[in-house]
Amino acid sequence: MYFILSKVLFFILVPLNWVFVLFIIAIIKRRKPVGRRFAFAGVIVLYVFTIPLFFKGFARLWDVDSATSKNNNKKYSCVIVLGGFAGSDADGNGRFTWAADRFITGMQQVKTGKAAHILISGGNGSLIPGKFREARWAKQQLMQLGLADSLILAEERSRNTLENAEFSKIVLDSNQLKPPYLLATSAFHMRRAKMIFNKKGMDVVPISCSYLIGNDSFHLTDLLPQADVIGHWDFYTKEVVGYLVNYFG
């Protein structure tokens, strides 16, 4: 039920779907005045969701920044790195994706002594999963980069953030690693991830990465449409839907 509800709400709220529906209605009603209104509405929605101005504003409100700077000297038993930073190619071989900063951020915490261990949480979230398991592959990469096997934990059963929290807790408890833990994931995903981990009784400290926006000030170009902006809205739409479903679920 949770999975189906999330997918339905996500489909309804995706901005590009709004634009598509408005233009379809405009075409159907093109011989009537109402058709022009729908076409105009479609243009407005398309403009709003393709300019950086509104996207940056929402992202800055939603993103969760790292909290570790408040206590730079504190050490943690483990950093939990959420999957989504790697996948498999056509031959089933692993490769990093655009979210590889999660992997890098997690490794940095161990290399710099901020965390004693690293837990990679992620299996295969595909509807038809193959043999590839993200955590298993990521562990191999960490060992190739010089991290000792004894410092690496791999949880390869989870398919989503809810299962990340459930299975990570089992692994951490079985290894007697005490909270609080560092939680490494993308800034846009951190709000939902932290809430889910907290609901599962886990004390986590956010360490955000993979930001989709910078800290630059307003530019006139922020009022000009950019093709990638409407695609970035999909990340936040998914997060808002997931947050609400998990919050009230």
mmCIF file of C-alpha atoms in Angstrom:
data_model
loop_
_atom_site.group_PDB
_atom_site.id
_atom_site.type_symbol
_atom_site.label_atom_id
_atom_site.label_comp_id
_atom_site.label_asym_id
_atom_site.label_seq_id
_atom_site.Cartn_x
_atom_site.Cartn_y
_atom_site.Cartn_z
ATOM 1 C CA MET A 1 0.000 0.000 0.000
ATOM 2 C CA TYR A 2 2.843 2.383 0.902
ATOM 3 C CA PHE A 3 4.586 1.711 -2.409
ATOM 4 C CA ILE A 4 1.432 2.168 -4.509
ATOM 5 C CA LEU A 5 0.334 5.346 -2.705
ATOM 6 C CA SER A 6 3.769 6.916 -3.145
ATOM 7 C CA LYS A 7 3.834 6.141 -6.864
ATOM 8 C CA VAL A 8 0.318 7.519 -7.455
ATOM 9 C CA LEU A 9 0.972 10.749 -5.548
ATOM 10 C CA PHE A 10 4.310 11.212 -7.290
ATOM 11 C CA PHE A 11 2.688 10.834 -10.716
ATOM 12 C CA ILE A 12 -0.015 13.361 -9.844
ATOM 13 C CA LEU A 13 2.415 15.957 -8.497
ATOM 14 C CA VAL A 14 5.200 15.815 -11.110
ATOM 15 C CA PRO A 15 5.218 19.308 -12.722
ATOM 16 C CA LEU A 16 5.837 18.018 -16.244
ATOM 17 C CA ASN A 17 2.676 15.920 -15.988
ATOM 18 C CA TRP A 18 0.701 19.067 -15.136
ATOM 19 C CA VAL A 19 2.065 20.755 -18.260
ATOM 20 C CA PHE A 20 1.248 17.734 -20.399
ATOM 21 C CA VAL A 21 -2.349 17.525 -19.131
ATOM 22 C CA LEU A 22 -2.947 21.267 -19.552
ATOM 23 C CA PHE A 23 -1.696 21.226 -23.147
ATOM 24 C CA ILE A 24 -3.718 18.109 -23.990
ATOM 25 C CA ILE A 25 -6.887 19.801 -22.703
ATOM 26 C CA ALA A 26 -5.946 22.955 -24.626
ATOM 27 C CA ILE A 27 -5.679 20.916 -27.844
ATOM 28 C CA ILE A 28 -8.993 19.167 -27.230
ATOM 29 C CA LYS A 29 -10.724 22.488 -26.468
ATOM 30 C CA ARG A 30 -8.788 24.515 -29.049
ATOM 31 C CA ARG A 31 -11.936 25.784 -30.804
ATOM 32 C CA LYS A 32 -13.308 27.231 -27.559
ATOM 33 C CA PRO A 33 -12.105 30.154 -25.387
ATOM 34 C CA VAL A 34 -11.416 27.751 -22.518
ATOM 35 C CA GLY A 35 -8.820 26.047 -24.701
ATOM 36 C CA ARG A 36 -6.731 29.206 -24.830
ATOM 37 C CA ARG A 37 -6.951 29.501 -21.043
ATOM 38 C CA PHE A 38 -5.611 25.993 -20.585
ATOM 39 C CA ALA A 39 -2.821 26.691 -23.080
ATOM 40 C CA PHE A 40 -1.896 29.869 -21.202
ATOM 41 C CA ALA A 41 -1.953 27.971 -17.893
ATOM 42 C CA GLY A 42 0.331 25.339 -19.404
ATOM 43 C CA VAL A 43 2.830 27.986 -20.497
ATOM 44 C CA ILE A 44 2.807 29.596 -17.030
ATOM 45 C CA VAL A 45 3.344 26.268 -15.235
ATOM 46 C CA LEU A 46 6.115 25.339 -17.666
ATOM 47 C CA TYR A 47 7.839 28.681 -17.093
ATOM 48 C CA VAL A 48 7.566 28.525 -13.292
ATOM 49 C CA PHE A 49 9.071 25.044 -13.124
ATOM 50 C CA THR A 50 11.881 25.639 -15.628
ATOM 51 C CA ILE A 51 13.409 28.814 -14.188
ATOM 52 C CA PRO A 52 16.073 28.452 -11.469
ATOM 53 C CA LEU A 53 14.578 31.209 -9.292
ATOM 54 C CA PHE A 54 11.745 29.194 -7.744
ATOM 55 C CA PHE A 55 13.683 25.938 -7.764
ATOM 56 C CA LYS A 56 16.594 27.424 -5.832
ATOM 57 C CA GLY A 57 14.232 29.012 -3.337
ATOM 58 C CA PHE A 58 12.443 25.744 -2.613
ATOM 59 C CA ALA A 59 15.664 23.720 -2.526
ATOM 60 C CA ARG A 60 17.213 26.032 0.063
ATOM 61 C CA LEU A 61 14.154 25.620 2.275
ATOM 62 C CA TRP A 62 14.035 21.834 1.885
ATOM 63 C CA ASP A 63 17.699 20.814 1.895
ATOM 64 C CA VAL A 64 19.230 19.813 5.222
ATOM 65 C CA ASP A 65 22.808 20.931 5.787
ATOM 66 C CA SER A 66 25.425 18.929 7.664
ATOM 67 C CA ALA A 67 25.330 19.214 11.454
ATOM 68 C CA THR A 68 28.843 17.942 12.182
ATOM 69 C CA SER A 69 30.363 21.429 12.070
ATOM 70 C CA LYS A 70 28.717 22.153 15.433
ATOM 71 C CA ASN A 71 31.102 19.692 17.103
ATOM 72 C CA ASN A 72 34.172 19.122 14.944
ATOM 73 C CA ASN A 73 35.989 17.077 17.595
ATOM 74 C CA LYS A 74 33.278 14.468 18.160
ATOM 75 C CA LYS A 75 33.977 10.932 16.935
ATOM 76 C CA TYR A 76 31.299 8.495 15.808
ATOM 77 C CA SER A 77 31.157 4.718 15.831
ATOM 78 C CA CYS A 78 29.864 4.538 12.268
ATOM 79 C CA VAL A 79 28.849 6.542 9.223
ATOM 80 C CA ILE A 80 25.817 5.165 7.383
ATOM 81 C CA VAL A 81 25.956 5.766 3.632
ATOM 82 C CA LEU A 82 22.639 5.382 1.841
ATOM 83 C CA GLY A 83 22.636 3.711 -1.560
ATOM 84 C CA GLY A 84 21.646 5.301 -4.829
ATOM 85 C CA PHE A 85 25.177 6.248 -5.857
ATOM 86 C CA ALA A 86 25.899 3.174 -7.977
ATOM 87 C CA GLY A 87 24.208 0.841 -10.410
ATOM 88 C CA SER A 88 25.031 -1.813 -12.970
ATOM 89 C CA ASP A 89 25.700 -1.576 -16.685
ATOM 90 C CA ALA A 90 24.264 -3.835 -19.372
ATOM 91 C CA ASP A 91 26.728 -6.570 -18.416
ATOM 92 C CA GLY A 92 25.907 -6.395 -14.716
ATOM 93 C CA ASN A 93 29.121 -4.634 -13.758
ATOM 94 C CA GLY A 94 28.949 -1.897 -11.145
ATOM 95 C CA ARG A 95 29.531 1.771 -11.876
ATOM 96 C CA PHE A 96 29.117 5.057 -10.043
ATOM 97 C CA THR A 97 26.251 7.423 -10.833
ATOM 98 C CA TRP A 98 25.840 11.199 -10.445
ATOM 99 C CA ALA A 99 25.311 10.688 -6.673
ATOM 100 C CA ALA A 100 28.809 9.252 -6.098
ATOM 101 C CA ASP A 101 29.434 12.084 -3.638
ATOM 102 C CA ARG A 102 27.601 9.938 -1.052
ATOM 103 C CA PHE A 103 30.312 7.286 -1.384
ATOM 104 C CA ILE A 104 33.113 9.862 -1.266
ATOM 105 C CA THR A 105 31.629 11.636 1.755
ATOM 106 C CA GLY A 106 31.265 8.388 3.682
ATOM 107 C CA MET A 107 34.806 7.285 2.917
ATOM 108 C CA GLN A 108 36.157 10.680 4.006
ATOM 109 C CA GLN A 109 34.624 10.255 7.459
ATOM 110 C CA VAL A 110 36.587 7.055 8.056
ATOM 111 C CA LYS A 111 39.793 8.262 6.410
ATOM 112 C CA THR A 112 39.844 11.410 8.559
ATOM 113 C CA GLY A 113 38.991 9.540 11.770
ATOM 114 C CA LYS A 114 35.570 11.117 12.157
ATOM 115 C CA ALA A 115 33.910 7.686 12.064
ATOM 116 C CA ALA A 116 35.372 4.352 13.154
ATOM 117 C CA HIS A 117 33.347 2.284 10.671
ATOM 118 C CA ILE A 118 31.372 2.744 7.482
ATOM 119 C CA LEU A 119 28.076 1.009 6.714
ATOM 120 C CA ILE A 120 26.919 0.948 3.100
ATOM 121 C CA SER A 121 23.158 0.403 2.990
ATOM 122 C CA GLY A 122 21.675 -0.542 -0.353
ATOM 123 C CA GLY A 123 20.710 -3.604 -2.341
ATOM 124 C CA ASN A 124 18.915 -3.378 -5.669
ATOM 125 C CA GLY A 125 15.871 -1.126 -5.937
ATOM 126 C CA SER A 126 14.876 -2.186 -9.447
ATOM 127 C CA LEU A 127 11.401 -3.620 -10.001
ATOM 128 C CA ILE A 128 13.112 -6.654 -11.526
ATOM 129 C CA PRO A 129 16.404 -6.848 -9.604
ATOM 130 C CA GLY A 130 19.330 -8.715 -11.101
ATOM 131 C CA LYS A 131 22.379 -10.043 -9.280
ATOM 132 C CA PHE A 132 23.953 -6.625 -8.669
ATOM 133 C CA ARG A 133 23.952 -5.473 -5.050
ATOM 134 C CA GLU A 134 25.119 -1.928 -4.448
ATOM 135 C CA ALA A 135 26.513 -2.407 -0.934
ATOM 136 C CA ARG A 136 28.515 -5.470 -1.933
ATOM 137 C CA TRP A 137 30.029 -3.656 -4.917
ATOM 138 C CA ALA A 138 30.735 -0.505 -2.879
ATOM 139 C CA LYS A 139 32.550 -2.556 -0.243
ATOM 140 C CA GLN A 140 34.844 -3.902 -2.944
ATOM 141 C CA GLN A 141 35.596 -0.352 -4.101
ATOM 142 C CA LEU A 142 36.399 0.768 -0.554
ATOM 143 C CA MET A 143 38.806 -2.130 -0.074
ATOM 144 C CA GLN A 144 40.511 -1.348 -3.386
ATOM 145 C CA LEU A 145 40.980 2.210 -2.126
ATOM 146 C CA GLY A 146 42.789 0.932 0.949
ATOM 147 C CA LEU A 147 40.066 0.715 3.588
ATOM 148 C CA ALA A 148 40.413 -2.326 5.842
ATOM 149 C CA ASP A 149 37.734 -5.001 5.586
ATOM 150 C CA SER A 150 37.207 -4.822 9.363
ATOM 151 C CA LEU A 151 36.037 -1.203 9.061
ATOM 152 C CA ILE A 152 33.404 -1.863 6.390
ATOM 153 C CA LEU A 153 29.861 -3.096 6.960
ATOM 154 C CA ALA A 154 27.549 -3.890 4.059
ATOM 155 C CA GLU A 155 23.771 -4.132 4.205
ATOM 156 C CA GLU A 156 22.582 -5.356 0.815
ATOM 157 C CA ARG A 157 18.908 -6.219 1.355
ATOM 158 C CA SER A 158 17.284 -2.774 1.373
ATOM 159 C CA ARG A 159 15.367 -1.437 -1.646
ATOM 160 C CA ASN A 160 14.237 1.917 -0.268
ATOM 161 C CA THR A 161 14.899 4.384 2.550
ATOM 162 C CA LEU A 162 12.506 2.679 4.954
ATOM 163 C CA GLU A 163 14.369 -0.599 4.561
ATOM 164 C CA ASN A 164 17.696 1.267 4.776
ATOM 165 C CA ALA A 165 16.751 2.247 8.316
ATOM 166 C CA GLU A 166 15.307 -1.124 9.326
ATOM 167 C CA PHE A 167 18.197 -3.258 8.087
ATOM 168 C CA SER A 168 20.919 -0.785 9.097
ATOM 169 C CA LYS A 169 19.679 -0.909 12.682
ATOM 170 C CA ILE A 170 19.958 -4.703 12.681
ATOM 171 C CA VAL A 171 23.528 -4.596 11.354
ATOM 172 C CA LEU A 172 24.660 -1.880 13.759
ATOM 173 C CA ASP A 173 23.075 -3.557 16.774
ATOM 174 C CA SER A 174 24.575 -6.937 15.887
ATOM 175 C CA ASN A 175 28.024 -5.320 15.668
ATOM 176 C CA GLN A 176 27.443 -3.493 18.969
ATOM 177 C CA LEU A 177 28.120 -0.069 17.460
ATOM 178 C CA LYS A 178 26.607 2.632 19.639
ATOM 179 C CA PRO A 179 24.718 5.734 18.469
ATOM 180 C CA PRO A 180 24.710 8.483 17.436
ATOM 181 C CA TYR A 181 25.696 7.674 13.866
ATOM 182 C CA LEU A 182 26.622 9.891 10.963
ATOM 183 C CA LEU A 183 24.135 9.675 8.095
ATOM 184 C CA ALA A 184 25.469 10.463 4.621
ATOM 185 C CA THR A 185 23.061 11.091 1.764
ATOM 186 C CA SER A 186 22.098 13.768 -0.744
ATOM 187 C CA ALA A 187 20.977 17.092 0.709
ATOM 188 C CA PHE A 188 17.549 16.844 -0.948
ATOM 189 C CA HIS A 189 17.056 13.349 0.500
ATOM 190 C CA MET A 190 18.289 14.084 4.016
ATOM 191 C CA ARG A 191 15.053 15.504 5.453
ATOM 192 C CA ARG A 192 13.077 12.359 4.655
ATOM 193 C CA ALA A 193 15.925 9.981 5.484
ATOM 194 C CA LYS A 194 16.569 11.524 8.893
ATOM 195 C CA MET A 195 12.869 11.415 9.777
ATOM 196 C CA ILE A 196 12.620 7.730 8.831
ATOM 197 C CA PHE A 197 15.745 6.779 10.777
ATOM 198 C CA ASN A 198 14.493 8.720 13.811
ATOM 199 C CA LYS A 199 11.116 6.955 13.617
ATOM 200 C CA LYS A 200 12.983 3.649 13.685
ATOM 201 C CA GLY A 201 14.647 4.731 16.922
ATOM 202 C CA MET A 202 18.027 5.619 15.445
ATOM 203 C CA ASP A 203 19.945 8.713 16.533
ATOM 204 C CA VAL A 204 21.621 10.076 13.388
ATOM 205 C CA VAL A 205 23.603 13.216 12.632
ATOM 206 C CA PRO A 206 23.149 14.508 9.069
ATOM 207 C CA ILE A 207 26.149 14.882 6.806
ATOM 208 C CA SER A 208 24.723 16.091 3.512
ATOM 209 C CA CYS A 209 26.274 15.962 0.061
ATOM 210 C CA SER A 210 25.326 15.910 -3.646
ATOM 211 C CA TYR A 211 23.749 19.356 -3.535
ATOM 212 C CA LEU A 212 21.773 20.312 -6.644
ATOM 213 C CA ILE A 213 22.211 24.044 -5.990
ATOM 214 C CA GLY A 214 25.021 26.269 -4.805
ATOM 215 C CA ASN A 215 25.084 29.253 -2.477
ATOM 216 C CA ASP A 216 25.322 31.800 -5.273
ATOM 217 C CA SER A 217 23.200 34.940 -5.112
ATOM 218 C CA PHE A 218 20.436 35.945 -7.517
ATOM 219 C CA HIS A 219 21.312 36.404 -11.183
ATOM 220 C CA LEU A 220 19.128 37.655 -14.013
ATOM 221 C CA THR A 221 19.639 34.283 -15.685
ATOM 222 C CA ASP A 222 17.597 32.762 -12.850
ATOM 223 C CA LEU A 223 14.554 34.150 -14.670
ATOM 224 C CA LEU A 224 15.391 32.309 -17.884
ATOM 225 C CA PRO A 225 14.079 28.765 -18.478
ATOM 226 C CA GLN A 226 16.605 25.930 -18.251
ATOM 227 C CA ALA A 227 15.798 22.413 -19.404
ATOM 228 C CA ASP A 228 17.414 20.616 -16.459
ATOM 229 C CA VAL A 229 15.446 22.517 -13.809
ATOM 230 C CA ILE A 230 12.119 20.789 -14.412
ATOM 231 C CA GLY A 231 13.905 17.434 -14.139
ATOM 232 C CA HIS A 232 15.432 18.443 -10.802
ATOM 233 C CA TRP A 233 11.943 19.187 -9.504
ATOM 234 C CA ASP A 234 11.232 15.450 -9.798
ATOM 235 C CA PHE A 235 13.789 14.734 -7.049
ATOM 236 C CA TYR A 236 12.054 17.115 -4.669
ATOM 237 C CA THR A 237 8.559 15.983 -5.647
ATOM 238 C CA LYS A 238 9.536 12.419 -4.788
ATOM 239 C CA GLU A 239 11.002 13.550 -1.468
ATOM 240 C CA VAL A 240 7.958 15.596 -0.448
ATOM 241 C CA VAL A 241 5.606 12.733 -1.319
ATOM 242 C CA GLY A 242 7.783 10.215 0.521
ATOM 243 C CA TYR A 243 8.097 12.485 3.527
ATOM 244 C CA LEU A 244 4.332 12.946 3.839
ATOM 245 C CA VAL A 245 3.559 9.256 3.320
ATOM 246 C CA ASN A 246 6.126 8.229 5.943
ATOM 247 C CA TYR A 247 5.153 10.997 8.348
ATOM 248 C CA PHE A 248 1.478 10.051 8.404
ATOM 249 C CA GLY A 249 2.042 6.346 7.780
#
